Coordinates of C-alpha atoms in Angstrom, one line a residue:
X1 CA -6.4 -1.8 -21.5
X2 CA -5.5 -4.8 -23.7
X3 CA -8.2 -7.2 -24.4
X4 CA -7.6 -11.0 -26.5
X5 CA -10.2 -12.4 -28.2
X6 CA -9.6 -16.1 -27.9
X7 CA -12.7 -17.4 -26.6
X8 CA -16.2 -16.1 -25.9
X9 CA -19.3 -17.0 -23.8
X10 CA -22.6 -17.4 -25.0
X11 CA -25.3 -15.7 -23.2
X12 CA -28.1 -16.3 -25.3
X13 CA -27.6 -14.5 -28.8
X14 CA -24.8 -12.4 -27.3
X15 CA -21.2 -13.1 -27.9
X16 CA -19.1 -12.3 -24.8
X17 CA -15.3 -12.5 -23.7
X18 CA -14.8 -12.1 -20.1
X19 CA -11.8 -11.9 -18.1
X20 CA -11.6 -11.7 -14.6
X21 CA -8.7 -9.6 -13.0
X22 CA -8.9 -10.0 -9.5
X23 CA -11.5 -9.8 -6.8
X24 CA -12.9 -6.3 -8.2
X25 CA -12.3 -6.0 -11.4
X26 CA -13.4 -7.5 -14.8
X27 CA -12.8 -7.0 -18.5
X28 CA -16.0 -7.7 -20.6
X29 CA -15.9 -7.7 -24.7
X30 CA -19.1 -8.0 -26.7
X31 CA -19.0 -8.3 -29.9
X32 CA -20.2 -6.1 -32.8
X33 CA -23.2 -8.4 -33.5
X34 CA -24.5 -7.1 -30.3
X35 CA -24.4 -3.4 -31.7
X36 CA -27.1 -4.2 -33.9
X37 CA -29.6 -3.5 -31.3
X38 CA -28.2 -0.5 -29.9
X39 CA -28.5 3.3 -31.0
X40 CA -25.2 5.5 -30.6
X41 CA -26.7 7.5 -27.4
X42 CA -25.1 7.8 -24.6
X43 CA -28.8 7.3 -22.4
X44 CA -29.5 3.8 -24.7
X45 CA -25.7 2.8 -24.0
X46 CA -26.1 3.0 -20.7
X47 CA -29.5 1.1 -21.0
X48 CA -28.1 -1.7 -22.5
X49 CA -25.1 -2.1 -20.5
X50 CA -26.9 -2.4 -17.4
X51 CA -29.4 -4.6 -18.8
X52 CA -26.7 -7.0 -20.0
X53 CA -25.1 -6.6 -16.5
X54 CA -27.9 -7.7 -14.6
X55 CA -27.8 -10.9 -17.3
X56 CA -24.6 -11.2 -16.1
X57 CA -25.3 -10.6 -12.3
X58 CA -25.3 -14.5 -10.9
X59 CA -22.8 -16.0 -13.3
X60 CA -20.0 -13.2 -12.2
X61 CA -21.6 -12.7 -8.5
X62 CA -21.7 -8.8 -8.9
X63 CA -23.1 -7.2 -5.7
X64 CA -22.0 -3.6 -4.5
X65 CA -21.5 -0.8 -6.5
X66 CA -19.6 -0.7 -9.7
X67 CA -18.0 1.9 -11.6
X68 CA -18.5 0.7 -15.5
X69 CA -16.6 2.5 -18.1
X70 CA -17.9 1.6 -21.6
X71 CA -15.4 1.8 -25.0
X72 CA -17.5 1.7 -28.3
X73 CA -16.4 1.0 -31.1
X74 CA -18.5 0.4 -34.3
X75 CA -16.8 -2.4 -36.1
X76 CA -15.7 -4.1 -33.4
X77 CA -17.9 -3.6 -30.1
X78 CA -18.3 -2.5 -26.8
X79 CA -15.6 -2.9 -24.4
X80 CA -16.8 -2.9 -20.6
X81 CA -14.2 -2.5 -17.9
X82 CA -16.0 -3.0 -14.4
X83 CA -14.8 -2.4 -10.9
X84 CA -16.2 -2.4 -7.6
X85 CA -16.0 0.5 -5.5
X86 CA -17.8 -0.9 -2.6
X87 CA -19.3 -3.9 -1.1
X88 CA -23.0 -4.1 -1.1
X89 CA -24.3 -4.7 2.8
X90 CA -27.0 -7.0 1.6
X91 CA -26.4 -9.5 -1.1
X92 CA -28.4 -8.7 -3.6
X93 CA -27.5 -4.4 -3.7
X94 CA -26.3 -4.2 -7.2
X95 CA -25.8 -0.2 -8.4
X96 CA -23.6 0.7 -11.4
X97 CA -21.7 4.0 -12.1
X98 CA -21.5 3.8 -16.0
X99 CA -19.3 6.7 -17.9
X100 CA -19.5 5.8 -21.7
X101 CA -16.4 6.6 -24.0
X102 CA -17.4 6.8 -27.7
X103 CA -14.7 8.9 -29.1
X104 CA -11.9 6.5 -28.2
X105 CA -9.2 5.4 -30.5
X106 CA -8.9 1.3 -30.9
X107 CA -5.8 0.1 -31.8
X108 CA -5.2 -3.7 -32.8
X109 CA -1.8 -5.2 -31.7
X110 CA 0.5 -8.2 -33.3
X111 CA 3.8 -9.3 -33.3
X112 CA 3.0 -10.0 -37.0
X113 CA 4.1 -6.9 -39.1
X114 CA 2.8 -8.5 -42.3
X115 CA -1.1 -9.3 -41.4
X116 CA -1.7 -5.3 -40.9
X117 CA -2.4 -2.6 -44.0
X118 CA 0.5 -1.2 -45.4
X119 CA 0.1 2.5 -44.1
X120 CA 0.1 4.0 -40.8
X121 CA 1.6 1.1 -38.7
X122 CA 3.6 1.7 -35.7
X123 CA 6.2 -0.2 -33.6
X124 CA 7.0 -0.6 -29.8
X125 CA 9.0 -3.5 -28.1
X126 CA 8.0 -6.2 -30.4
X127 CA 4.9 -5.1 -31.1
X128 CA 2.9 -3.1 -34.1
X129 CA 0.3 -1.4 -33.9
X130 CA -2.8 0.2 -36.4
X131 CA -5.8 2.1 -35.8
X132 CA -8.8 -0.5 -36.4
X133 CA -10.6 1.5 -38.9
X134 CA -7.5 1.2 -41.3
X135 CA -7.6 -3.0 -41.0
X136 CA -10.5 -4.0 -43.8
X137 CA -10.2 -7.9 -42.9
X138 CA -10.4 -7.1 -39.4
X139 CA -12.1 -10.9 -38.5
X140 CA -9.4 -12.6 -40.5
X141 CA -6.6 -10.7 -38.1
X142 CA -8.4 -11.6 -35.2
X143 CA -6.5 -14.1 -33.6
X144 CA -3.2 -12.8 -34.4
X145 CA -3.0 -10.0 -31.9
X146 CA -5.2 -8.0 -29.4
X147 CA -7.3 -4.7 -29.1
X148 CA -5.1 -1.7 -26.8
X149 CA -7.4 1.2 -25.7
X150 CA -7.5 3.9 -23.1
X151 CA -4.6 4.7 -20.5
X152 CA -2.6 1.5 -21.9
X153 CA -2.7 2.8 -25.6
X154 CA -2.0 7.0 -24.6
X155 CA 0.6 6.0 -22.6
X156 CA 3.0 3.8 -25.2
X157 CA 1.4 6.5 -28.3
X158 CA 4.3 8.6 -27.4
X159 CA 6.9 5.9 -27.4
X160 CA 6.4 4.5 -30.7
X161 CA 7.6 5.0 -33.6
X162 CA 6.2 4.8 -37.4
X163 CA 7.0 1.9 -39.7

């Protein structure tokens, strides 16, 4: 999945980016801040991602059931991929299927070869890529590219090539 960081929503102290991609499916980004609060277990994960669901419940107009795969990642936040499986029969049935992903490789992705670390930097139709934990000014990048994770980034890591 790609995700840009342009612009975020405040709900309350949280920082939020999301984008909606059709009837069923959103993207939601939180950002690191929101970490803070949250242990790395997989039973608090899922806690607080439900719990900042149901804060999101009336501004998105979730109802049905929704499978929620969560991407984690330290130093940058929680990536939340939501899609609905099925239709609630009364409007206010909200149930959430939530398979968390903490082992994931991150990847941050510009057209802009010079604004990434010298070492382990790969290329692939206009675009390079590096593993966040190798970018040190991570904020100062921000804008100049996007985050790739799951299928999107294993299916072009075999394509590349190294710079």
């Amino acid at each position: 999945m790609l995700f840009r960081l342009f612009s975020y929503i405040t709900l309350g102290e949280d920082n939020l980016k999301i984008e909606r991609l059709g009837e069923q499916k959103y993207l939601i980004f939180v950002n690191s801040s929101y970490l803070s609060n949250i242990e790395c277990d997989k039973d608090k994960i899922i806690e607080s991602v439900k719990k900042l669901l149901l804060k999101l419940r009336y501004r998105l107009s979730l109802q049905g059931f929704y499978k929620v795969k969560v991407y984690l990642h330290s130093k940058v936040g929680i990536f939340l991929e939501l899609i609905q499986l099925n239709v609630a029969d009364y409007n206010y049935t909200l149930d959430f299927r939530i398979l968390v992903y903490l082992d994931e490789k991150l990847y941050f992705r510009t057209k802009d070869y010079f604004i990434l670390p010298g070492h382990d930097i790969y290329y692939l139709d206009d675009f390079y890529y590096c593993n966040v934990d190798n970018i040190s000014n991570l904020l100062e990048v921000i804008e100049f590219g996007d985050f790739i994770y799951g299928k999107e980034l294993y299916s072009i890591m075999f394509k590349w090539k190294k710079c």
